[in-house]
Amino acid sequence: MIEATCMDTGDTTGTDESRAVDATGAHGVTGTGTGPAGGHEAVARAVDAAAVEAAIREAVAAEVVPRFRQLADDEVVQKNGPHDLVTTADRLAEERLTVSLTALLPGSVVVGEEAVHADPTVLDALSGDAPVWIVDPVDGTRQFVHGDPGFATLVALAHRGEVLSSWTYAPALDLMAVAHRGRGARLNGAPLRSGSPAAGAVLEVAISHFDFTTDEEKRVLAALETEGYAPRPCGSAGLEYLAVAEGRLDGLAFSWENAWDHAAGLLLVQEAGGASGTVAGTPFRISGGNALPFAAARDAGTARRILGLLAAAN
């Protein structure tokens, strides 16, 4: 069977409590989070969540919002191809967040998308002992460049491989989603619950956009093009995770593992009552090296169904 557990905790404490066990005795998809353990608690207590939210809003207001639909030609460049774009807003927002977030938690470090692009060794911090802020300054840069409001700024706080808190901010849509491990998820202050799809309903699943997938990845993801499923290319990963947490989208299937795209959303879905897992039956690790593709869904049963099809095609 498919084992689908949520993100790796990064330590060995509380293992039996943090993984659900199904009727066959195998570890199943976890549906809710457990509180941070050991050193995680100290890190979580040291952070002023309201101050983090304020820092995110301030950085976005200063560097992102003024450039929305106002980008000059020289403020947009390609990184790895015509679909992989970076803007001045990405760079400056990440720089500003790096300063403000590390000031809020002395001793912490930042793993940001643009910093990693400039120096891949920055990723090593995800496997270290220091608390890590994982930052995607503009998730959905292509949408941002084209004047589409479907973009977001994603921030997650992790410690020893476990994501403790996350913030998903979509300024053009006036949405702020926040999750804290073991304490639930909220959207604009209201509790988020993902719920479950109606019995017999066609499952709507967002998948890796074909502009960013190999032929082999397309072949595996095509397993979802079957009766009872309605796959479509994803937009901003952060906003797709939010849609799952809200119960507006049934699931996700992604073939890439960049921590800045997934860390915030995976915790958001988990704390809203959803679940996630990889095709190998191992937890998703923010430090990388995951079996791909992986999936997240509104509930454990839906996650298993999606992963079952993907694993069979893998």
Coordinates of C-alpha atoms in Angstrom, one line a residue:
M1 CA 0.0 0.0 0.0
I2 CA 1.0 3.6 -0.3
E3 CA 2.4 5.1 2.9
A4 CA 2.0 8.9 2.9
T5 CA 3.2 10.8 5.8
C6 CA 3.5 14.5 6.4
M7 CA 6.8 16.4 6.5
D8 CA 9.8 14.8 8.3
T9 CA 10.1 15.9 11.9
G10 CA 13.8 15.9 11.8
D11 CA 14.1 14.2 15.2
T12 CA 13.2 10.9 16.7
T13 CA 11.0 12.0 19.5
G14 CA 7.3 11.4 19.4
T15 CA 7.5 9.3 16.3
D16 CA 4.7 7.0 17.2
E17 CA 2.4 9.9 18.1
S18 CA 3.1 12.0 15.0
R19 CA 2.2 9.3 12.4
A20 CA -1.3 7.9 12.0
V21 CA -1.7 4.2 11.8
D22 CA -4.4 2.7 9.6
A23 CA -6.3 -0.5 10.1
T24 CA -3.6 -2.6 8.4
G25 CA -1.0 -1.5 10.8
A26 CA 1.0 0.5 8.2
H27 CA 1.8 4.1 8.8
G28 CA -0.8 6.2 7.0
V29 CA -1.2 9.8 5.8
T30 CA -1.2 12.1 8.8
G31 CA -4.2 14.3 9.1
T32 CA -3.2 16.7 11.9
G33 CA 0.0 17.9 13.3
T34 CA 1.5 17.4 16.7
G35 CA 3.2 20.2 18.7
P36 CA 6.9 21.0 18.3
A37 CA 9.1 18.8 20.4
G38 CA 12.3 19.5 22.3
G39 CA 14.2 22.3 20.8
H40 CA 11.4 23.1 18.4
E41 CA 9.3 24.5 21.3
A42 CA 12.0 26.9 22.3
V43 CA 12.3 28.2 18.7
A44 CA 8.5 28.5 18.4
R45 CA 8.3 30.4 21.7
A46 CA 11.0 32.8 20.7
V47 CA 9.1 34.1 17.6
D48 CA 6.6 36.9 17.7
A49 CA 4.2 35.7 15.0
A50 CA 2.5 39.1 14.7
A51 CA 5.9 40.8 14.2
V52 CA 6.7 38.2 11.5
E53 CA 3.4 39.0 9.7
A54 CA 4.2 42.7 10.0
A55 CA 7.6 42.3 8.5
I56 CA 6.2 40.3 5.6
R57 CA 3.6 43.0 4.9
E58 CA 6.2 45.7 5.2
A59 CA 8.6 44.1 2.7
V60 CA 5.8 43.4 0.2
A61 CA 4.4 46.9 0.5
A62 CA 7.8 48.4 -0.1
E63 CA 9.2 46.2 -2.8
V64 CA 6.5 44.1 -4.5
V65 CA 3.2 46.0 -4.6
P66 CA 4.7 49.2 -6.1
R67 CA 6.0 47.2 -9.0
F68 CA 2.9 45.2 -9.7
R69 CA 1.8 46.1 -13.2
Q70 CA 4.5 48.7 -13.2
L71 CA 7.6 46.7 -14.1
A72 CA 10.1 48.2 -16.5
D73 CA 11.6 45.9 -19.1
D74 CA 15.0 45.9 -17.4
E75 CA 13.4 44.7 -14.1
V76 CA 12.6 41.3 -15.5
V77 CA 15.2 38.7 -16.5
Q78 CA 15.3 35.0 -17.3
K79 CA 17.1 32.6 -14.9
N80 CA 17.0 29.2 -16.5
G81 CA 14.7 29.8 -19.5
P82 CA 11.8 31.8 -20.8
H83 CA 9.4 30.5 -18.2
D84 CA 11.7 30.9 -15.2
L85 CA 11.7 34.6 -14.5
V86 CA 13.0 36.8 -11.7
T87 CA 12.3 40.5 -11.1
T88 CA 13.7 43.4 -9.1
A89 CA 10.8 42.8 -6.8
D90 CA 11.9 39.3 -6.0
R91 CA 15.4 40.3 -5.2
L92 CA 14.7 43.4 -3.1
A93 CA 11.9 41.8 -1.2
E94 CA 14.1 38.8 -0.3
E95 CA 16.9 41.1 0.8
R96 CA 14.6 43.1 3.0
L97 CA 13.0 40.0 4.5
T98 CA 16.5 38.5 5.2
V99 CA 17.3 41.5 7.3
S100 CA 14.0 41.7 9.2
L101 CA 13.4 38.0 9.8
T102 CA 16.9 37.3 11.2
A103 CA 16.6 40.4 13.4
L104 CA 13.4 38.9 14.9
L105 CA 15.1 35.6 15.7
P106 CA 18.8 36.1 16.5
G107 CA 20.9 33.1 15.3
S108 CA 18.5 32.2 12.6
V109 CA 19.4 32.1 8.9
V110 CA 17.5 32.5 5.6
V111 CA 17.2 30.1 2.7
G112 CA 15.6 32.2 -0.1
E113 CA 15.0 31.3 -3.7
E114 CA 17.2 34.1 -5.1
A115 CA 20.0 33.5 -2.6
V116 CA 20.1 29.8 -3.5
H117 CA 20.1 30.7 -7.2
A118 CA 23.2 32.8 -6.6
D119 CA 24.8 30.3 -4.3
P120 CA 23.4 26.7 -4.1
T121 CA 25.4 26.0 -0.9
V122 CA 22.8 28.2 1.0
L123 CA 20.6 25.1 0.9
D124 CA 22.9 23.4 3.4
A125 CA 21.3 25.4 6.1
L126 CA 18.1 23.3 5.8
S127 CA 20.1 20.4 7.3
G128 CA 21.7 22.4 10.0
D129 CA 20.9 23.1 13.6
A130 CA 20.0 26.8 13.3
P131 CA 16.4 27.9 12.8
V132 CA 15.8 28.6 9.1
W133 CA 13.5 31.1 7.5
I134 CA 12.5 29.7 4.1
V135 CA 11.5 32.5 1.7
D136 CA 9.9 32.8 -1.7
P137 CA 9.6 36.5 -2.2
V138 CA 7.3 36.3 -5.2
D139 CA 5.8 32.8 -5.7
G140 CA 4.1 32.9 -9.1
T141 CA 6.6 35.4 -10.7
R142 CA 5.2 34.7 -14.1
Q143 CA 1.8 35.7 -13.0
F144 CA 3.3 38.8 -11.3
V145 CA 5.1 39.8 -14.5
H146 CA 1.9 39.4 -16.6
G147 CA -0.2 41.5 -14.2
D148 CA -2.1 38.6 -12.8
P149 CA -3.0 38.9 -9.1
G150 CA -2.4 35.2 -8.5
F151 CA 1.0 35.6 -6.8
A152 CA 2.1 35.4 -3.2
T153 CA 5.0 35.8 -0.8
L154 CA 5.7 32.6 1.1
V155 CA 7.6 32.4 4.4
A156 CA 8.1 29.4 6.6
L157 CA 10.1 28.9 9.8
A158 CA 11.8 25.5 10.2
H159 CA 14.1 23.9 12.7
R160 CA 16.1 20.7 12.2
G161 CA 13.9 19.8 9.2
E162 CA 10.5 20.4 10.7
V163 CA 8.4 23.4 9.6
L164 CA 7.0 25.1 12.7
S165 CA 5.1 28.1 11.2
S166 CA 4.2 29.5 7.8
W167 CA 2.8 32.6 6.2
T168 CA 1.2 32.8 2.8
Y169 CA 0.5 36.4 1.7
A170 CA -1.3 37.3 -1.5
P171 CA -1.3 41.2 -1.5
A172 CA -3.3 41.7 -4.7
L173 CA -6.0 39.4 -3.3
D174 CA -5.8 40.7 0.2
L175 CA -5.2 37.2 1.7
M176 CA -3.0 36.3 4.6
A177 CA -2.9 32.6 5.6
V178 CA -1.0 31.6 8.7
A179 CA -0.3 28.2 10.2
H180 CA 1.5 27.1 13.4
R181 CA 2.3 23.4 14.0
G182 CA -0.2 21.9 16.3
R183 CA -2.2 25.1 16.6
G184 CA -4.2 25.1 13.3
A185 CA -4.4 27.4 10.3
R186 CA -6.2 30.7 9.7
L187 CA -7.0 32.8 6.7
N188 CA -7.4 36.5 7.4
G189 CA -8.0 35.5 11.0
A190 CA -10.7 32.9 10.4
P191 CA -10.0 29.2 11.0
L192 CA -9.3 27.1 8.0
R193 CA -10.6 23.5 7.6
S194 CA -10.0 21.6 4.4
G195 CA -12.9 19.1 4.8
S196 CA -13.3 16.1 2.5
P197 CA -14.5 15.8 -1.1
A198 CA -18.1 14.7 -1.5
A199 CA -18.5 10.9 -2.0
G200 CA -18.2 10.0 -5.7
A201 CA -17.2 13.6 -6.7
V202 CA -14.6 14.1 -9.4
L203 CA -11.4 15.1 -7.8
E204 CA -9.9 18.4 -8.9
V205 CA -6.1 18.2 -8.8
A206 CA -3.5 20.8 -9.7
I207 CA -0.3 19.3 -11.1
S208 CA 3.1 20.6 -12.1
H209 CA 2.8 23.0 -15.0
F210 CA 3.9 21.3 -18.2
D211 CA 6.2 24.3 -19.0
F212 CA 8.4 23.0 -16.1
T213 CA 8.2 19.2 -16.5
T214 CA 10.2 16.7 -18.4
D215 CA 8.7 14.1 -20.7
E216 CA 9.0 11.4 -18.0
E217 CA 7.4 13.7 -15.4
K218 CA 4.5 14.4 -17.8
R219 CA 4.1 10.6 -18.3
V220 CA 3.8 9.9 -14.6
L221 CA 1.4 12.9 -14.0
A222 CA -0.7 11.7 -16.9
A223 CA -1.8 8.8 -14.6
L224 CA -4.3 11.3 -13.1
E225 CA -6.0 11.8 -16.5
T226 CA -8.5 9.1 -15.7
E227 CA -12.1 8.7 -14.6
G228 CA -12.9 10.4 -11.4
Y229 CA -10.0 13.0 -11.7
A230 CA -9.8 16.4 -13.3
P231 CA -6.1 17.4 -13.3
R232 CA -5.0 20.9 -14.4
P233 CA -1.7 22.8 -14.6
C234 CA -0.9 24.7 -11.4
G235 CA -0.4 28.4 -10.9
S236 CA 1.3 29.8 -7.9
A237 CA 2.2 26.8 -5.7
G238 CA 1.5 28.7 -2.5
L239 CA -2.0 29.7 -3.7
E240 CA -2.7 26.2 -4.8
Y241 CA -1.9 24.9 -1.3
L242 CA -4.2 27.6 0.1
A243 CA -7.0 26.4 -2.2
V244 CA -6.6 22.9 -0.8
A245 CA -6.6 24.2 2.8
E246 CA -9.8 26.0 2.0
G247 CA -11.4 23.0 0.5
R248 CA -11.7 24.7 -3.0
L249 CA -9.2 22.2 -4.5
D250 CA -9.1 18.5 -3.7
G251 CA -5.4 17.9 -4.2
L252 CA -2.0 18.7 -5.6
A253 CA 0.7 16.6 -7.3
F254 CA 4.1 18.1 -7.8
S255 CA 7.3 16.8 -9.5
W256 CA 9.8 19.3 -8.0
E257 CA 10.8 19.8 -4.4
N258 CA 12.1 23.4 -3.9
A259 CA 11.6 24.1 -0.2
W260 CA 10.6 27.7 -0.8
D261 CA 7.7 26.5 -3.0
H262 CA 6.3 23.9 -0.6
A263 CA 7.3 24.4 3.0
A264 CA 4.7 27.0 3.8
G265 CA 1.9 25.3 1.9
L266 CA 2.5 21.8 3.3
L267 CA 2.2 23.0 6.9
L268 CA -0.9 25.1 5.9
V269 CA -2.6 22.1 4.5
Q270 CA -1.7 19.8 7.4
E271 CA -2.9 22.3 10.0
A272 CA -6.2 22.8 8.1
G273 CA -6.8 19.0 8.4
G274 CA -5.2 17.8 5.1
A275 CA -2.4 15.4 4.4
S276 CA 0.6 14.9 2.2
G277 CA 3.1 12.3 1.2
T278 CA 5.5 10.9 -1.4
V279 CA 5.2 8.0 -3.8
A280 CA 7.8 6.1 -1.8
G281 CA 5.8 6.2 1.3
T282 CA 8.3 8.5 3.1
P283 CA 7.7 11.9 4.6
F284 CA 8.4 14.9 2.4
R285 CA 11.8 16.4 3.5
I286 CA 12.3 20.1 3.1
S287 CA 16.1 19.4 2.8
G288 CA 15.5 17.5 -0.5
G289 CA 16.2 14.0 -1.8
N290 CA 12.5 13.1 -2.0
A291 CA 10.9 10.4 -4.1
L292 CA 8.9 12.3 -6.7
P293 CA 6.2 13.2 -7.5
F294 CA 4.6 13.9 -4.1
A295 CA 1.1 15.0 -3.3
A296 CA -1.0 16.9 -0.8
A297 CA -4.8 16.7 -0.4
R298 CA -7.8 17.8 1.6
D299 CA -7.8 14.5 3.6
A300 CA -5.8 11.4 4.1
G301 CA -8.0 9.2 1.9
T302 CA -7.7 11.6 -1.1
A303 CA -3.9 11.8 -0.7
R304 CA -3.7 8.0 -0.8
R305 CA -5.8 7.8 -3.9
I306 CA -3.7 10.3 -5.7
L307 CA -0.4 8.8 -4.6
G308 CA -1.6 5.3 -5.5
L309 CA -2.1 6.3 -9.2
L310 CA 1.2 8.1 -9.3
A311 CA 3.1 5.3 -7.7
A312 CA 1.7 2.8 -10.1
A313 CA 2.9 4.9 -13.0
N314 CA 6.3 5.8 -11.5

